[in-house]
Short mmCIF file of C-alpha atoms in Angstrom, two decimals:
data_model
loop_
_atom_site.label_atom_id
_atom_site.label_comp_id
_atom_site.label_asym_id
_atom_site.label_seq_id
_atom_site.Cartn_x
_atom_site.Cartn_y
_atom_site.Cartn_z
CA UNK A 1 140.92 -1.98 113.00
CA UNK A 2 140.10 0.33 110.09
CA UNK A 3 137.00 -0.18 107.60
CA UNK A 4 136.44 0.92 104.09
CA UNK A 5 133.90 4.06 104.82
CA UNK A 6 132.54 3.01 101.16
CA UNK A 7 132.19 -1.19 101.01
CA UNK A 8 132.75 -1.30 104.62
CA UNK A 9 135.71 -3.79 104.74
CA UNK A 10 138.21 -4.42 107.91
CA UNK A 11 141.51 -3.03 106.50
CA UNK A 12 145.00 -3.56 107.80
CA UNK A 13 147.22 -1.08 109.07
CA UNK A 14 148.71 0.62 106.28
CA UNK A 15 145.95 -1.25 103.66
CA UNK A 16 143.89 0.76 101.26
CA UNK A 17 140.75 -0.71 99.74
CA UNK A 18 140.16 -1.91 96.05
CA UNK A 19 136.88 -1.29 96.29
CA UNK A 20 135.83 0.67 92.81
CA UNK A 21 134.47 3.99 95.34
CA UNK A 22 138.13 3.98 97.15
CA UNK A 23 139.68 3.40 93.89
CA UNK A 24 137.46 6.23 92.05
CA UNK A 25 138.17 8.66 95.19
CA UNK A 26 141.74 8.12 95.35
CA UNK A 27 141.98 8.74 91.75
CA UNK A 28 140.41 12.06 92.07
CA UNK A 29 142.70 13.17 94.88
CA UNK A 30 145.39 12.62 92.78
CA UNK A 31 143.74 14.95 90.01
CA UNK A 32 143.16 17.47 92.05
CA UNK A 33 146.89 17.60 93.61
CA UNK A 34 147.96 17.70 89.98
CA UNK A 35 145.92 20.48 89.21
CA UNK A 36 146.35 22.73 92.45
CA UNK A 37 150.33 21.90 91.52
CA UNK A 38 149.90 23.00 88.36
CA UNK A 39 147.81 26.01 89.47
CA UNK A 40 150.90 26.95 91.98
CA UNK A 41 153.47 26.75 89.05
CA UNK A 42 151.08 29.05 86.83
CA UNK A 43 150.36 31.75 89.54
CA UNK A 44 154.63 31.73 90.28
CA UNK A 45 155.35 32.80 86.76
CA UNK A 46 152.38 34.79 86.78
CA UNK A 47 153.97 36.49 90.13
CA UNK A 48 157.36 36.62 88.24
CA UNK A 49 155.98 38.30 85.01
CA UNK A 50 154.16 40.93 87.06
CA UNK A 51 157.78 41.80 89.07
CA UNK A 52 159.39 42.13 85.06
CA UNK A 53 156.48 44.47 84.18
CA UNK A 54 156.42 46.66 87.38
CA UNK A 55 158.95 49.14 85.94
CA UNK A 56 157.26 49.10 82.54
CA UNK A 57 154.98 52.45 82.41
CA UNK A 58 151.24 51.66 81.10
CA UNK A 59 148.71 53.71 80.56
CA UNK A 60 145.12 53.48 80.25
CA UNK A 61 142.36 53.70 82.90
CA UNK A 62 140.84 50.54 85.13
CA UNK A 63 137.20 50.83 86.12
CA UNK A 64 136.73 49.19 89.98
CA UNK A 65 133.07 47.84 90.30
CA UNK A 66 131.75 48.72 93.56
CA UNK A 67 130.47 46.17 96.01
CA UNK A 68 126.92 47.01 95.00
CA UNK A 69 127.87 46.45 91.23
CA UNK A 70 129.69 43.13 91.91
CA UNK A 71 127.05 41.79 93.65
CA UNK A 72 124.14 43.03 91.03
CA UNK A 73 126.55 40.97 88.11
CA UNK A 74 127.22 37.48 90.57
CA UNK A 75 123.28 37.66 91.18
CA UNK A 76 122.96 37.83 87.26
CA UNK A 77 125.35 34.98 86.61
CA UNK A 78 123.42 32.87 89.11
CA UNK A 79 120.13 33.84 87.49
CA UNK A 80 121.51 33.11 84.39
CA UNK A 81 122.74 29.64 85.08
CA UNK A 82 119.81 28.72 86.77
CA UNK A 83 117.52 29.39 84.04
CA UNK A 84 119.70 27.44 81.45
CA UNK A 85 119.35 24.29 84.11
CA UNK A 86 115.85 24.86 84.37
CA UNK A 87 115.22 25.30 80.76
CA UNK A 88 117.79 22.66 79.73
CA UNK A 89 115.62 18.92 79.23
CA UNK A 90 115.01 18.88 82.79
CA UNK A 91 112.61 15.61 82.06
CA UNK A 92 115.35 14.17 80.28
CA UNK A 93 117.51 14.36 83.27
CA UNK A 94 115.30 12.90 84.96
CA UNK A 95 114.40 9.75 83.07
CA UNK A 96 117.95 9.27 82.84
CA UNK A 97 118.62 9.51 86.47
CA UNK A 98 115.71 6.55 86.97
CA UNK A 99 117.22 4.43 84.06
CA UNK A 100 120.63 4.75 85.41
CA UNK A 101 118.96 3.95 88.81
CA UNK A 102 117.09 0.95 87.69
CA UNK A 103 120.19 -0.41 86.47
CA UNK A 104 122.19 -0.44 89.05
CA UNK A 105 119.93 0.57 92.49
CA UNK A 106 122.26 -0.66 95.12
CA UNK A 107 125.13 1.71 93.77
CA UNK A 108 123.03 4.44 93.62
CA UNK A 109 121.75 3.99 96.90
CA UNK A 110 125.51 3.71 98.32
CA UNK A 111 126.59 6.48 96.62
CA UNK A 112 124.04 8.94 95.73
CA UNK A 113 123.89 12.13 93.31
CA UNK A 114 123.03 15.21 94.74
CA UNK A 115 119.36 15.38 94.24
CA UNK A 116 117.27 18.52 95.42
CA UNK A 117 114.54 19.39 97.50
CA UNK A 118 112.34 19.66 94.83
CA UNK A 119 113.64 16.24 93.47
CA UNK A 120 113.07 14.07 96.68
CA UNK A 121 109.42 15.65 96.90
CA UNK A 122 108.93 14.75 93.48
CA UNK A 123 109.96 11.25 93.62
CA UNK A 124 107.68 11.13 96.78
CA UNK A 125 104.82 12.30 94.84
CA UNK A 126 104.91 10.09 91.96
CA UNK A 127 105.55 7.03 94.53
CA UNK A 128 102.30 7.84 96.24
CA UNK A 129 100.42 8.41 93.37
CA UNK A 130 101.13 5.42 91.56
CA UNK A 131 100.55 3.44 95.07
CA UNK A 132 97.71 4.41 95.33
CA UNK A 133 96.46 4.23 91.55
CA UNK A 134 97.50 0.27 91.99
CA UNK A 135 95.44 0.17 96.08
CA UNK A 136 92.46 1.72 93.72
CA UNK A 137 92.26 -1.38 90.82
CA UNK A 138 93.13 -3.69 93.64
CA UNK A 139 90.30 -2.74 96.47
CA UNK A 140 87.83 -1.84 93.93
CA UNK A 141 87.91 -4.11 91.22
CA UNK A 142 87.07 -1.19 88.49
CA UNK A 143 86.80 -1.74 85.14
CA UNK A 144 91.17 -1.68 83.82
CA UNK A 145 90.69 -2.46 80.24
CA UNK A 146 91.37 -0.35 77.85
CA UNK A 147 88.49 -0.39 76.14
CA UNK A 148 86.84 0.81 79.58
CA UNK A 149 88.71 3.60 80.08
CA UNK A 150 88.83 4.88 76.37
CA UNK A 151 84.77 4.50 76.68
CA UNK A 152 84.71 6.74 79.91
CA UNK A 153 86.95 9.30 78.19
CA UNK A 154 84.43 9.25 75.14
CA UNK A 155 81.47 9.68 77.54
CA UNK A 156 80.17 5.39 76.49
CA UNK A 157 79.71 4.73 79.66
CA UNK A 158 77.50 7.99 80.57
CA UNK A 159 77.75 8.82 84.10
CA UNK A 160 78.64 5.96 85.51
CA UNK A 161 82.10 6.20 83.49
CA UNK A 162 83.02 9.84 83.95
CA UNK A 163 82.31 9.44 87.69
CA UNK A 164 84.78 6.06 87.35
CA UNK A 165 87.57 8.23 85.75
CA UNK A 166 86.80 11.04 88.16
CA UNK A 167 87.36 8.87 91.25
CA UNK A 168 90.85 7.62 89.42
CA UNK A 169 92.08 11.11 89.06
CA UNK A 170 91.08 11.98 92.84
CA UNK A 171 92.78 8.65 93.68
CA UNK A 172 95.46 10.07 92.02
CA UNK A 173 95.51 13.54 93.44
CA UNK A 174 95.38 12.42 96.59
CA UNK A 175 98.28 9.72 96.66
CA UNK A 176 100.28 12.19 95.27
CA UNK A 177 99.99 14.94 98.75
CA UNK A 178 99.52 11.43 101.00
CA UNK A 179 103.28 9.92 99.63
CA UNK A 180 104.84 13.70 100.29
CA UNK A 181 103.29 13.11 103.73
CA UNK A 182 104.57 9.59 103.85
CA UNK A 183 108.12 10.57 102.74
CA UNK A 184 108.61 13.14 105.84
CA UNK A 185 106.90 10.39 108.40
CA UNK A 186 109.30 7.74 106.73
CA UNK A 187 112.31 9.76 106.86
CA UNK A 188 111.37 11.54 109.79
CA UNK A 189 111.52 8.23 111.86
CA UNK A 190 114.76 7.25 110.77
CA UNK A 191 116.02 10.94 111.36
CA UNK A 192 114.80 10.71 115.12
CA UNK A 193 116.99 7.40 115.10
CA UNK A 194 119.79 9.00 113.66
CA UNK A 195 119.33 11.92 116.21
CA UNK A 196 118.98 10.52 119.28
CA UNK A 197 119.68 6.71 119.59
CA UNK A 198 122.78 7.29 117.06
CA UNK A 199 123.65 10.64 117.98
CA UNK A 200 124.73 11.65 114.57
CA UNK A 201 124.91 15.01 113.36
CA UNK A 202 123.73 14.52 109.66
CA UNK A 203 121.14 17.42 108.80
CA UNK A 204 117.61 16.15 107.59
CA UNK A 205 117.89 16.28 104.30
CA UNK A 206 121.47 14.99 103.62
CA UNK A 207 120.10 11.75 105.88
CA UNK A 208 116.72 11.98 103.66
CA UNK A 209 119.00 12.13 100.26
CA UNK A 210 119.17 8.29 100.21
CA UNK A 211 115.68 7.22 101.80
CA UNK A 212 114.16 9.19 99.23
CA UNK A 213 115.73 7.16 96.42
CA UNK A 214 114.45 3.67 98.23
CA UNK A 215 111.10 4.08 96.41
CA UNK A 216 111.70 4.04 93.15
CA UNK A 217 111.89 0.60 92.14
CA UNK A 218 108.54 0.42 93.92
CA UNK A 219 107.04 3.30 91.36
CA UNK A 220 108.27 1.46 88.34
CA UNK A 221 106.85 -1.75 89.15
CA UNK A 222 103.51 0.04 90.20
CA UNK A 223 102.89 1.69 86.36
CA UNK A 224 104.34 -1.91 84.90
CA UNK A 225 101.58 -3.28 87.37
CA UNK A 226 98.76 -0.84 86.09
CA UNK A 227 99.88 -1.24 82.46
CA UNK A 228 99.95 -5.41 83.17
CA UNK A 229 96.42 -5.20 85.00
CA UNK A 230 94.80 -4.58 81.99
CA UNK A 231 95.00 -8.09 81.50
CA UNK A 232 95.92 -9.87 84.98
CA UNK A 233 95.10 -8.22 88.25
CA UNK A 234 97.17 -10.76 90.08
CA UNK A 235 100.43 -9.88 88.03
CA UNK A 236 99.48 -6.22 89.48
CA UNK A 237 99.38 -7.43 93.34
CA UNK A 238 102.69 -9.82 92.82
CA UNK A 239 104.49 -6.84 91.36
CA UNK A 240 103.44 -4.54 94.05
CA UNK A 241 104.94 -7.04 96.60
CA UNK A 242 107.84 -6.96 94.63
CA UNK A 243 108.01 -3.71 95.05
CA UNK A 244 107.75 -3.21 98.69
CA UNK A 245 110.14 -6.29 99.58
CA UNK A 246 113.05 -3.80 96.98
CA UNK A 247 111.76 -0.71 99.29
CA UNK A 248 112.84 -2.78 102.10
CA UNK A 249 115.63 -4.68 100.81
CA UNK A 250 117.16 -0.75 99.48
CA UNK A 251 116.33 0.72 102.93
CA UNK A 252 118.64 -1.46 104.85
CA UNK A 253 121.45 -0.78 102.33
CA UNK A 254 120.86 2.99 102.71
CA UNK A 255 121.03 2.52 106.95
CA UNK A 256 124.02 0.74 106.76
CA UNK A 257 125.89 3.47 104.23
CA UNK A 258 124.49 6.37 106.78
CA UNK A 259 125.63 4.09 110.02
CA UNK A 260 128.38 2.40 108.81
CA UNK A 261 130.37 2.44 112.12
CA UNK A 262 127.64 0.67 113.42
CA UNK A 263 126.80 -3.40 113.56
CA UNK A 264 124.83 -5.09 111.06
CA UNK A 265 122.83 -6.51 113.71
CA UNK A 266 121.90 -2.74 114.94
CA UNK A 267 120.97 -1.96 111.66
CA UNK A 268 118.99 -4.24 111.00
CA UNK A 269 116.83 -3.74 114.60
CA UNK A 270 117.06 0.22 114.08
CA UNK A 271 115.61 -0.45 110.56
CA UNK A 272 113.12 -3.31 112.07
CA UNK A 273 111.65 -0.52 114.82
CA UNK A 274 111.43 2.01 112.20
CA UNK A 275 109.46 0.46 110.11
CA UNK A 276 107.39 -0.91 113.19
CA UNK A 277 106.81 2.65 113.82
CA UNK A 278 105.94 3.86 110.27
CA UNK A 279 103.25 0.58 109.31
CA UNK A 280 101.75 1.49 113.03
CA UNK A 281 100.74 5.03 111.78
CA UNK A 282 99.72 3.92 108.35
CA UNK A 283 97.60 1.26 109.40
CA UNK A 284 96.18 3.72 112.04
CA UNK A 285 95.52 6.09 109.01
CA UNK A 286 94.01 3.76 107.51
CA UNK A 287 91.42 2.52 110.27
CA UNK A 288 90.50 5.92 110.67
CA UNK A 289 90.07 6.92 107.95
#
């Protein structure tokens, strides 16, 4: 039998699915038969005008670009377009992106945006970062009001303080380059899955697109968790757990939109030995270092 590729529903011969991705891909089929048909129409009378006018004397003279010069003006345009994106409330755009995300997480995981490089790293980045920020208040037990940290801005608390706030930013520094590393271990697992149990095709980083996106509930809980430990440490821990059990829960749902031919059952054990995989190097990390 057939299955939705989208909600992944056993379908009938000759059924279509009324789930809102079919409906929503359907419906842009049909607008873009319209407008090729309407594109076909315009270049006939187009063709048709031209034949009336091709006894019609014209003068005038028509510059031809040369390959070189072509080339030099599409390399502009790209420039150009780039540097409006860039330039154009990039921050914004991505707030919004992790608002919409928040609000709907298991959508966004099923059907992704197309995210960047640059984008995935990032997310990566601020994941381990704020991780790790949490793993620091946790293990050490520092000093999280507010009155603490103003007073090791100010210099109150002498050396002692600036040393305090020093080891927060390194903490910081250094969760940000250990969750880039963490992202291409994490992904790269599931990628050697995909590769060689599965035998998929997918290239890295269209498989990474929606493994990147499984952390972010996990980073928004963490800075709610920093902002909360200021007065409970124990709201901190429960929201990092929270957190991991949505990294887990959003992982599964990415597997089974990537290997949707595939059982539940072997998702669930592909996803169970990957993760197997990835805690055994973390915690081996971790005992070394």
């Amino acid at each position: 039998m057939r299955s939705c590729i989208y909600c992944g529903r056993e379908l009938e011969k000759g059924e279509v699915c009324m789930c809102p991705q079919s409906v929503a891909r359907r419906a842009k089929r049909t607008n873009t038969e319209s407008e090729k048909t309407t594109e076909n129409s315009k270049s006939k009378n187009t063709v048709n005008t031209d034949e009336q006018n091709r006894t019609t004397y014209k003068t005038g003279y028509t510059k031809k670009q040369s390959k070189a010069a072509r080339a030099w003006n599409r390399y502009k345009a790209r420039r150009e377009s780039r540097r409006t994106i860039n330039t154009d409330g990039m921050f914004k755009s991505f707030v919004s992106f992790v608002r919409s995300f928040i609000k709907s997480p298991v959508d966004k995981i099923i059907n992704p945006p197309n995210i960047g490089k640059g984008m995935m790293l990032t997310i990566a980045a601020l994941q381990g970062a704020v991780t790790w920020l949490c793993l620091y208040f946790v293990y050490t037990g520092a000093s999280r009001s507010a009155f603490s940290v103003l007073g090791s801005v100010l210099g109150f608390g002498g050396i002692a303080g600036y040393s305090s706030l020093a080891r927060m930013l390194l903490c910081i520094l250094f969760g940000a380059v250990s969750g880039i590393v963490m992202f291409f271990v994490y992904t790269g697992i599931f990628y050697f899955i995909n590769k060689v149990i599965f035998k998929s095709k997918t290239q890295y980083w269209d498989f990474s697109t929606r493994l990147s996106l499984t952390g972010i509930p996990l980073t928004v809980l963490g800075i709610a968790g920093v902002l909360l430990s200021f007065f409970s440490l124990t709201t901190l821990v429960i929201l990092l757990l929270c957190g991991l059990i949505s990294l887990i829960v959003l992982t599964y749902e990415a597997l089974c939109t990537e290997w949707i031919t595939k059982s539940p059952g072997s998702v669930m054990y592909a996803m169970m030995a990957g993760f197997f995989v990835f805690l055994s190097i973390v915690c081996y990390l971790i005992r070394v270092s």
